Amino acid sequence: MSSDSEDDMPLSRSNGHLSKAHISEATDRTMAKATATSADAPAGISIRNGPVVEDKMEVDEPATNGATKRKSRGSTSKAVNYNMASSESDDDAKPLAKRQKTSKKPVLSDSDDDMPLAAKKPGKLPPKAKPADIGESSDDEPLTNKLAEKKASIEKKAAKEAKAIQAKEKKAKKAVKQEDSDDEDVKPKAKRKTNGTVAAKKTNGVKKEESDSDAPLAKKASVKKVNGKVKAETASPVKKGKGKKDESEEAEEVYRWWDAPKKEDDSIKWEKLQHNGVVFPPEYERLPKNVKLIYDGTPLTLSMEAEEIAGFFGAMLNSTHNVENPTFQKNFFADFTEEVKKTGGAKDKDGNTVSIKEFSKLDFKPIFNYYDAKNQEKKARSTAEKKADKAAKDELEAPYTTCLWDGRKEQVGNFRVEPPGLFRGRGEHPKTGKVKLRVTPEQITINIGKEATVPTPPEGHKWKAIQHDNKATWLAMWQENINGAYKYVMLAAKSSVKGQSDYKKFEKARELKKHIGRIRKDYERDLKAELTADRQRATAVYLIDKFALRAGNEKDAENEAETVGCCSLKFEHVTLKPPNTVVFDFLGKDSIRFYDEVVVHPQVFKNLKLFKKAPKSEGDDIFDRLTTTQLNKHLTNYMPGLSAKVFRTYNASYTMSTLLQKLESKKKNLSIQEKVKLYNDCNREVAILCNHKRTVGAGHEAQMEKMADRIKGLKYQQWRIKQMILNIEPKQKKVKGAEWFELSEDLDETWILEHQAFLVQEQRTKIEKKFQKDNEKRAASGEKEMKVSELKELLEVADDLEKKFKKENKSKKVEAEGKGPTVEKFEANLKKLDERIATMNLQAADREGNKEVALGTSKINYIDPRLTVVFSKKFDVPIEKFFSKTLREKFTWAIESIDDEDDWEF
């Protein structure tokens, strides 16, 4: 296809180095000679892929519905140390702010131009894929070859299916056309009613109707209407064993939107909307008079506004990851001193103005100690107090948790306005440390129905605006002061609105199934196009399709972290390793450094070499004649609504579907855990084939050690039971053989002693906790609490256990336990323990295999949930094994909508 017009062509965004508009045959030949080698590696496979483990700042979760969550620091290897010069021993006596030193960044030499970031920056690269990751045994054939063959096979199958679907659709259209012409011959004036869709059955799971339909065809025919509305329970009764609701839960009618007829105008989201607005954070409480910020040894008196900002920094002194960051300090200090000046300055005890000029002279320790003591006090509350506080909070927030959307109750996602504080930002964000101001009602726009009662703003305030936009799905909106981004209060993930959004996303991916063959054929042809714009576009689509690269958008480097995707790749982000290996190394989504070493088609390798050709250098764009907008505009020529991000969902879902189909023959005589592992193995293979990886969590090794200890504990339990058999029937040693009674090889004496001490302490802890809980219940009901002497009596059980272990260790014999002990009873117990050990070994293997794979992310965001439901039904595994309660609520539409479609396919 031809490229876009010159007017729409992106300009060079860096050093003015723009690729030539046309690629001559001579240039092509020259590049072919330069890259020619004896043998190319199998293309389309990632050799090493995933986030790079390196020191990075603490970042925020995506700000959705007006609030943010702090991102877990579990994936960081250690805290960033910006303090290069001073030693810890010298620092202990100084205020934290006085200890900060900055170090200059190393200057890279010119020779580093084509060096991958991996060579320039320290960091642990992601591991290479191993045969075990995809359930293969190690042999002489390289894993890349196996993966390439598997991926090529899946793509070949996809092309064949796409061709079959299109042929069948074409045939169906001809039949409809013939029917129309026959009708016209008989009744020229009559018009055939089609309701805008072709009433044809689905072929291999793809519907013959508009791609954005909100209801599966199989359900449309059976929709029962009562006054134009769909009744939740009568339309399709819930089957037995679907999962029971708690009796305490209020029984609410479920809106089965997937059974409802499609709206004529899909852009209208609601007719009536009523909600109660948002919950604001509590007002700031001033510090006690004896708690002051100290500057150069002088306690300061500040205005309430300035004191609150000082408190933000003081309260987080233990988060050295942030407060030792020079950028964080600089931005905080600028905002803090500006507020101090604006609100009358800082005063000493005599009322004299103190000029705050150096951050290093500030001492926040008194503020930190105050807030830390408050936190400890909060943690020390009794269980009853915590429950009472939570109940009071829940009661206060209850009116805001739901809204009425076209007369039905829907859950609101996050109704709380984000509290003021210090901005963390993602990655090395240039604005980290700046003050996030308190949001007032005057900044908030409310979106609500015309006939609805507008929520009352806090006393003395008013809303910025009230609007009635029924094409928007947000309830409230405001603009934050750091980046000028808009924050929205939306419905919860389990709401029907979010469910319909998910459904459309996966249906769009299913729709791509029809067109994928033609798209791949076209971009493979355009990899050799004469026009540079066409060749760049084809290369970009290849990378997005084969390696799940995100499309990428331009960033404001001064105000936003420099994160990139395919279209915004720069010279330094791509390294070429002959014959056809490409290394991508850049800050990806969420500002996480992403490293991907891939084997590409030889023509793609040649194209990238051409796009990096001199005079291009560091800072220049690889795809300088392509933007994300142009790319997505081109993709819509194949299918309405198609964009680069749909490929990731399609590839993950189609690959999972193909892999699950191959499991049909394996479902016999397997335990539930073995079936779950089969599913997870497929999910893991999808992650490898589709490049969905994650950093190994810092706690993974500790978790695996804990699991190994639990397995050892069960083996020790087995050994004790076997010794009890000998205790009641010594002749069993001859019957079963002496070896059967021996201690497992992985249990040594040191471990046994440690394990016995653990079991004794565990018993003590259980008794103490139960004692404390019982006393809290007694106190709550006005009964007399138990005395400490009673606890001592209860703890005698643990003391007896300790004595028993000591006796066993000395005598090397274990006395039989329980009422009426028999060999048969003990053997039954051993069998149960064998099953538990087998299950735990499977779980351990599964967890180890998943350590570098974001199974949850791919399962929630990229793999069609209906595939999981179909697997659950066919393999007779409870859906709870795959979806948590939250996910079952989110994917209710997937679980319920294919009840009558056991043969559903992606």
PDB file of N, CA and C in Angstrom, residues 500-561:
ATOM      1  N   GLN A 500     -18.319  -5.130  29.492  1.00  0.00           N
ATOM      2  CA  GLN A 500     -18.576  -4.943  28.059  1.00  0.00           C
ATOM      3  C   GLN A 500     -17.322  -4.460  27.335  1.00  0.00           C
ATOM      4  N   SER A 501     -16.546  -3.627  28.012  1.00  0.00           N
ATOM      5  CA  SER A 501     -15.292  -3.136  27.435  1.00  0.00           C
ATOM      6  C   SER A 501     -14.313  -4.293  27.213  1.00  0.00           C
ATOM      7  N   ASP A 502     -14.209  -5.195  28.217  1.00  0.00           N
ATOM      8  CA  ASP A 502     -13.346  -6.371  28.087  1.00  0.00           C
ATOM      9  C   ASP A 502     -13.825  -7.267  26.950  1.00  0.00           C
ATOM     10  N   TYR A 503     -15.142  -7.478  26.920  1.00  0.00           N
ATOM     11  CA  TYR A 503     -15.740  -8.335  25.889  1.00  0.00           C
ATOM     12  C   TYR A 503     -15.387  -7.818  24.494  1.00  0.00           C
ATOM     13  N   LYS A 504     -15.541  -6.526  24.287  1.00  0.00           N
ATOM     14  CA  LYS A 504     -15.259  -5.937  22.972  1.00  0.00           C
ATOM     15  C   LYS A 504     -13.784  -6.082  22.613  1.00  0.00           C
ATOM     16  N   LYS A 505     -12.921  -5.946  23.637  1.00  0.00           N
ATOM     17  CA  LYS A 505     -11.482  -6.088  23.393  1.00  0.00           C
ATOM     18  C   LYS A 505     -11.160  -7.477  22.863  1.00  0.00           C
ATOM     19  N   PHE A 506     -11.718  -8.509  23.506  1.00  0.00           N
ATOM     20  CA  PHE A 506     -11.428  -9.876  23.082  1.00  0.00           C
ATOM     21  C   PHE A 506     -12.142 -10.239  21.779  1.00  0.00           C
ATOM     22  N   GLU A 507     -13.332  -9.677  21.563  1.00  0.00           N
ATOM     23  CA  GLU A 507     -14.025  -9.917  20.297  1.00  0.00           C
ATOM     24  C   GLU A 507     -13.263  -9.280  19.135  1.00  0.00           C
ATOM     25  N   LYS A 508     -12.645  -8.141  19.407  1.00  0.00           N
ATOM     26  CA  LYS A 508     -11.840  -7.478  18.369  1.00  0.00           C
ATOM     27  C   LYS A 508     -10.641  -8.369  18.016  1.00  0.00           C
ATOM     28  N   ALA A 509     -10.053  -8.987  19.035  1.00  0.00           N
ATOM     29  CA  ALA A 509      -8.931  -9.903  18.792  1.00  0.00           C
ATOM     30  C   ALA A 509      -9.407 -11.119  18.003  1.00  0.00           C
ATOM     31  N   ARG A 510     -10.620 -11.602  18.296  1.00  0.00           N
ATOM     32  CA  ARG A 510     -11.182 -12.732  17.540  1.00  0.00           C
ATOM     33  C   ARG A 510     -11.447 -12.324  16.096  1.00  0.00           C
ATOM     34  N   GLU A 511     -11.881 -11.085  15.903  1.00  0.00           N
ATOM     35  CA  GLU A 511     -12.141 -10.573  14.560  1.00  0.00           C
ATOM     36  C   GLU A 511     -10.847 -10.543  13.735  1.00  0.00           C
ATOM     37  N   LEU A 512      -9.722 -10.229  14.417  1.00  0.00           N
ATOM     38  CA  LEU A 512      -8.429 -10.176  13.727  1.00  0.00           C
ATOM     39  C   LEU A 512      -8.056 -11.545  13.156  1.00  0.00           C
ATOM     40  N   LYS A 513      -8.608 -12.587  13.755  1.00  0.00           N
ATOM     41  CA  LYS A 513      -8.358 -13.949  13.290  1.00  0.00           C
ATOM     42  C   LYS A 513      -8.690 -14.109  11.801  1.00  0.00           C
ATOM     43  N   LYS A 514      -9.700 -13.361  11.323  1.00  0.00           N
ATOM     44  CA  LYS A 514     -10.104 -13.430   9.912  1.00  0.00           C
ATOM     45  C   LYS A 514      -9.075 -12.794   8.987  1.00  0.00           C
ATOM     46  N   HIS A 515      -8.396 -11.758   9.490  1.00  0.00           N
ATOM     47  CA  HIS A 515      -7.577 -10.913   8.620  1.00  0.00           C
ATOM     48  C   HIS A 515      -6.077 -11.130   8.772  1.00  0.00           C
ATOM     49  N   ILE A 516      -5.669 -11.914   9.777  1.00  0.00           N
ATOM     50  CA  ILE A 516      -4.249 -12.015  10.107  1.00  0.00           C
ATOM     51  C   ILE A 516      -3.412 -12.539   8.944  1.00  0.00           C
ATOM     52  N   GLY A 517      -3.981 -13.482   8.184  1.00  0.00           N
ATOM     53  CA  GLY A 517      -3.240 -14.033   7.052  1.00  0.00           C
ATOM     54  C   GLY A 517      -2.881 -12.966   6.028  1.00  0.00           C
ATOM     55  N   ARG A 518      -3.856 -12.116   5.664  1.00  0.00           N
ATOM     56  CA  ARG A 518      -3.624 -11.064   4.664  1.00  0.00           C
ATOM     57  C   ARG A 518      -2.667 -10.006   5.198  1.00  0.00           C
ATOM     58  N   ILE A 519      -2.812  -9.658   6.483  1.00  0.00           N
ATOM     59  CA  ILE A 519      -1.936  -8.646   7.086  1.00  0.00           C
ATOM     60  C   ILE A 519      -0.483  -9.110   7.028  1.00  0.00           C
ATOM     61  N   ARG A 520      -0.241 -10.371   7.414  1.00  0.00           N
ATOM     62  CA  ARG A 520       1.123 -10.898   7.421  1.00  0.00           C
ATOM     63  C   ARG A 520       1.687 -10.997   6.007  1.00  0.00           C
ATOM     64  N   LYS A 521       0.847 -11.395   5.085  1.00  0.00           N
ATOM     65  CA  LYS A 521       1.286 -11.499   3.687  1.00  0.00           C
ATOM     66  C   LYS A 521       1.689 -10.120   3.156  1.00  0.00           C
ATOM     67  N   ASP A 522       0.907  -9.097   3.507  1.00  0.00           N
ATOM     68  CA  ASP A 522       1.169  -7.735   3.022  1.00  0.00           C
ATOM     69  C   ASP A 522       2.434  -7.147   3.632  1.00  0.00           C
ATOM     70  N   TYR A 523       2.608  -7.320   4.950  1.00  0.00           N
ATOM     71  CA  TYR A 523       3.809  -6.693   5.533  1.00  0.00           C
ATOM     72  C   TYR A 523       5.077  -7.442   5.132  1.00  0.00           C
ATOM     73  N   GLU A 524       4.972  -8.745   4.884  1.00  0.00           N
ATOM     74  CA  GLU A 524       6.143  -9.489   4.396  1.00  0.00           C
ATOM     75  C   GLU A 524       6.550  -9.001   3.004  1.00  0.00           C
ATOM     76  N   ARG A 525       5.532  -8.653   2.183  1.00  0.00           N
ATOM     77  CA  ARG A 525       5.821  -8.101   0.854  1.00  0.00           C
ATOM     78  C   ARG A 525       6.449  -6.710   0.961  1.00  0.00           C
ATOM     79  N   ASP A 526       5.890  -5.877   1.873  1.00  0.00           N
ATOM     80  CA  ASP A 526       6.351  -4.488   1.990  1.00  0.00           C
ATOM     81  C   ASP A 526       7.694  -4.352   2.706  1.00  0.00           C
ATOM     82  N   LEU A 527       8.220  -5.444   3.241  1.00  0.00           N
ATOM     83  CA  LEU A 527       9.560  -5.389   3.842  1.00  0.00           C
ATOM     84  C   LEU A 527      10.612  -5.032   2.787  1.00  0.00           C
ATOM     85  N   LYS A 528      10.239  -5.217   1.504  1.00  0.00           N
ATOM     86  CA  LYS A 528      11.154  -4.887   0.409  1.00  0.00           C
ATOM     87  C   LYS A 528      10.638  -3.702  -0.417  1.00  0.00           C
ATOM     88  N   ALA A 529       9.699  -2.925   0.142  1.00  0.00           N
ATOM     89  CA  ALA A 529       9.106  -1.802  -0.602  1.00  0.00           C
ATOM     90  C   ALA A 529      10.154  -0.751  -0.948  1.00  0.00           C
ATOM     91  N   GLU A 530       9.914  -0.061  -2.062  1.00  0.00           N
ATOM     92  CA  GLU A 530      10.840   0.984  -2.494  1.00  0.00           C
ATOM     93  C   GLU A 530      10.716   2.220  -1.613  1.00  0.00           C
ATOM     94  N   LEU A 531       9.466   2.571  -1.244  1.00  0.00           N
ATOM     95  CA  LEU A 531       9.237   3.738  -0.388  1.00  0.00           C
ATOM     96  C   LEU A 531       9.691   3.432   1.043  1.00  0.00           C
ATOM     97  N   THR A 532      10.528   4.288   1.588  1.00  0.00           N
ATOM     98  CA  THR A 532      11.046   4.082   2.947  1.00  0.00           C
ATOM     99  C   THR A 532       9.908   4.045   3.961  1.00  0.00           C
ATOM    100  N   ALA A 533       8.913   4.919   3.780  1.00  0.00           N
ATOM    101  CA  ALA A 533       7.782   4.965   4.725  1.00  0.00           C
ATOM    102  C   ALA A 533       7.064   3.626   4.763  1.00  0.00           C
ATOM    103  N   ASP A 534       6.856   3.011   3.576  1.00  0.00           N
ATOM    104  CA  ASP A 534       6.178   1.710   3.524  1.00  0.00           C
ATOM    105  C   ASP A 534       7.037   0.624   4.171  1.00  0.00           C
ATOM    106  N   ARG A 535       8.340   0.685   3.913  1.00  0.00           N
ATOM    107  CA  ARG A 535       9.233  -0.332   4.460  1.00  0.00           C
ATOM    108  C   ARG A 535       9.335  -0.204   5.980  1.00  0.00           C
ATOM    109  N   GLN A 536       9.388   1.030   6.474  1.00  0.00           N
ATOM    110  CA  GLN A 536       9.435   1.237   7.931  1.00  0.00           C
ATOM    111  C   GLN A 536       8.148   0.739   8.584  1.00  0.00           C
ATOM    112  N   ARG A 537       7.023   1.022   7.935  1.00  0.00           N
ATOM    113  CA  ARG A 537       5.746   0.576   8.499  1.00  0.00           C
ATOM    114  C   ARG A 537       5.670  -0.950   8.542  1.00  0.00           C
ATOM    115  N   ALA A 538       6.090  -1.605   7.452  1.00  0.00           N
ATOM    116  CA  ALA A 538       6.061  -3.069   7.400  1.00  0.00           C
ATOM    117  C   ALA A 538       6.983  -3.672   8.463  1.00  0.00           C
ATOM    118  N   THR A 539       8.156  -3.068   8.649  1.00  0.00           N
ATOM    119  CA  THR A 539       9.110  -3.550   9.659  1.00  0.00           C
ATOM    120  C   THR A 539       8.533  -3.390  11.065  1.00  0.00           C
ATOM    121  N   ALA A 540       7.880  -2.255  11.293  1.00  0.00           N
ATOM    122  CA  ALA A 540       7.273  -2.003  12.615  1.00  0.00           C
ATOM    123  C   ALA A 540       6.156  -3.004  12.900  1.00  0.00           C
ATOM    124  N   VAL A 541       5.281  -3.262  11.910  1.00  0.00           N
ATOM    125  CA  VAL A 541       4.183  -4.222  12.116  1.00  0.00           C
ATOM    126  C   VAL A 541       4.751  -5.614  12.358  1.00  0.00           C
ATOM    127  N   TYR A 542       5.818  -5.970  11.661  1.00  0.00           N
ATOM    128  CA  TYR A 542       6.485  -7.265  11.878  1.00  0.00           C
ATOM    129  C   TYR A 542       6.933  -7.391  13.336  1.00  0.00           C
ATOM    130  N   LEU A 543       7.597  -6.357  13.841  1.00  0.00           N
ATOM    131  CA  LEU A 543       8.105  -6.392  15.222  1.00  0.00           C
ATOM    132  C   LEU A 543       6.980  -6.438  16.241  1.00  0.00           C
ATOM    133  N   ILE A 544       5.905  -5.706  15.972  1.00  0.00           N
ATOM    134  CA  ILE A 544       4.751  -5.676  16.889  1.00  0.00           C
ATOM    135  C   ILE A 544       4.052  -7.029  16.894  1.00  0.00           C
ATOM    136  N   ASP A 545       3.898  -7.622  15.725  1.00  0.00           N
ATOM    137  CA  ASP A 545       3.210  -8.906  15.602  1.00  0.00           C
ATOM    138  C   ASP A 545       4.052 -10.049  16.164  1.00  0.00           C
ATOM    139  N   LYS A 546       5.311 -10.101  15.780  1.00  0.00           N
ATOM    140  CA  LYS A 546       6.155 -11.243  16.162  1.00  0.00           C
ATOM    141  C   LYS A 546       6.666 -11.177  17.596  1.00  0.00           C
ATOM    142  N   PHE A 547       6.964  -9.969  18.085  1.00  0.00           N
ATOM    143  CA  PHE A 547       7.639  -9.855  19.380  1.00  0.00           C
ATOM    144  C   PHE A 547       6.862  -9.055  20.424  1.00  0.00           C
ATOM    145  N   ALA A 548       5.594  -8.760  20.126  1.00  0.00           N
ATOM    146  CA  ALA A 548       4.705  -8.093  21.094  1.00  0.00           C
ATOM    147  C   ALA A 548       5.247  -6.759  21.583  1.00  0.00           C
ATOM    148  N   LEU A 549       6.014  -6.061  20.730  1.00  0.00           N
ATOM    149  CA  LEU A 549       6.459  -4.718  21.107  1.00  0.00           C
ATOM    150  C   LEU A 549       5.256  -3.790  21.120  1.00  0.00           C
ATOM    151  N   ARG A 550       5.233  -2.861  22.070  1.00  0.00           N
ATOM    152  CA  ARG A 550       4.167  -1.858  22.081  1.00  0.00           C
ATOM    153  C   ARG A 550       4.462  -0.819  21.008  1.00  0.00           C
ATOM    154  N   ALA A 551       3.405  -0.167  20.511  1.00  0.00           N
ATOM    155  CA  ALA A 551       3.582   0.783  19.407  1.00  0.00           C
ATOM    156  C   ALA A 551       4.450   1.956  19.829  1.00  0.00           C
ATOM    157  N   GLY A 552       4.188   2.507  21.028  1.00  0.00           N
ATOM    158  CA  GLY A 552       5.007   3.620  21.540  1.00  0.00           C
ATOM    159  C   GLY A 552       4.534   4.968  21.049  1.00  0.00           C
ATOM    160  N   ASN A 553       4.687   5.981  21.893  1.00  0.00           N
ATOM    161  CA  ASN A 553       4.342   7.356  21.555  1.00  0.00           C
ATOM    162  C   ASN A 553       5.474   8.269  21.975  1.00  0.00           C
ATOM    163  N   GLU A 554       5.501   9.465  21.379  1.00  0.00           N
ATOM    164  CA  GLU A 554       6.526  10.428  21.767  1.00  0.00           C
ATOM    165  C   GLU A 554       6.255  10.949  23.172  1.00  0.00           C
ATOM    166  N   LYS A 555       7.320  11.295  23.874  1.00  0.00           N
ATOM    167  CA  LYS A 555       7.203  11.817  25.233  1.00  0.00           C
ATOM    168  C   LYS A 555       7.819  13.211  25.306  1.00  0.00           C
ATOM    169  N   ASP A 556       7.310  13.979  26.275  1.00  0.00           N
ATOM    170  CA  ASP A 556       7.935  15.257  26.601  1.00  0.00           C
ATOM    171  C   ASP A 556       9.065  14.930  27.571  1.00  0.00           C
ATOM    172  N   ALA A 557      10.295  14.880  27.050  1.00  0.00           N
ATOM    173  CA  ALA A 557      11.441  14.400  27.848  1.00  0.00           C
ATOM    174  C   ALA A 557      11.692  15.222  29.097  1.00  0.00           C
ATOM    175  N   GLU A 558      11.294  16.510  29.086  1.00  0.00           N
ATOM    176  CA  GLU A 558      11.551  17.361  30.250  1.00  0.00           C
ATOM    177  C   GLU A 558      10.585  17.065  31.387  1.00  0.00           C
ATOM    178  N   ASN A 559       9.376  16.646  31.041  1.00  0.00           N
ATOM    179  CA  ASN A 559       8.350  16.471  32.059  1.00  0.00           C
ATOM    180  C   ASN A 559       7.905  15.035  32.259  1.00  0.00           C
ATOM    181  N   GLU A 560       8.295  14.138  31.352  1.00  0.00           N
ATOM    182  CA  GLU A 560       7.873  12.755  31.469  1.00  0.00           C
ATOM    183  C   GLU A 560       9.081  11.836  31.372  1.00  0.00           C
ATOM    184  N   ALA A 561       8.969  10.663  32.021  1.00  0.00           N
ATOM    185  CA  ALA A 561      10.042   9.677  31.902  1.00  0.00           C
ATOM    186  C   ALA A 561      10.119   9.233  30.445  1.00  0.00           C
TER     187      ALA A 561
END
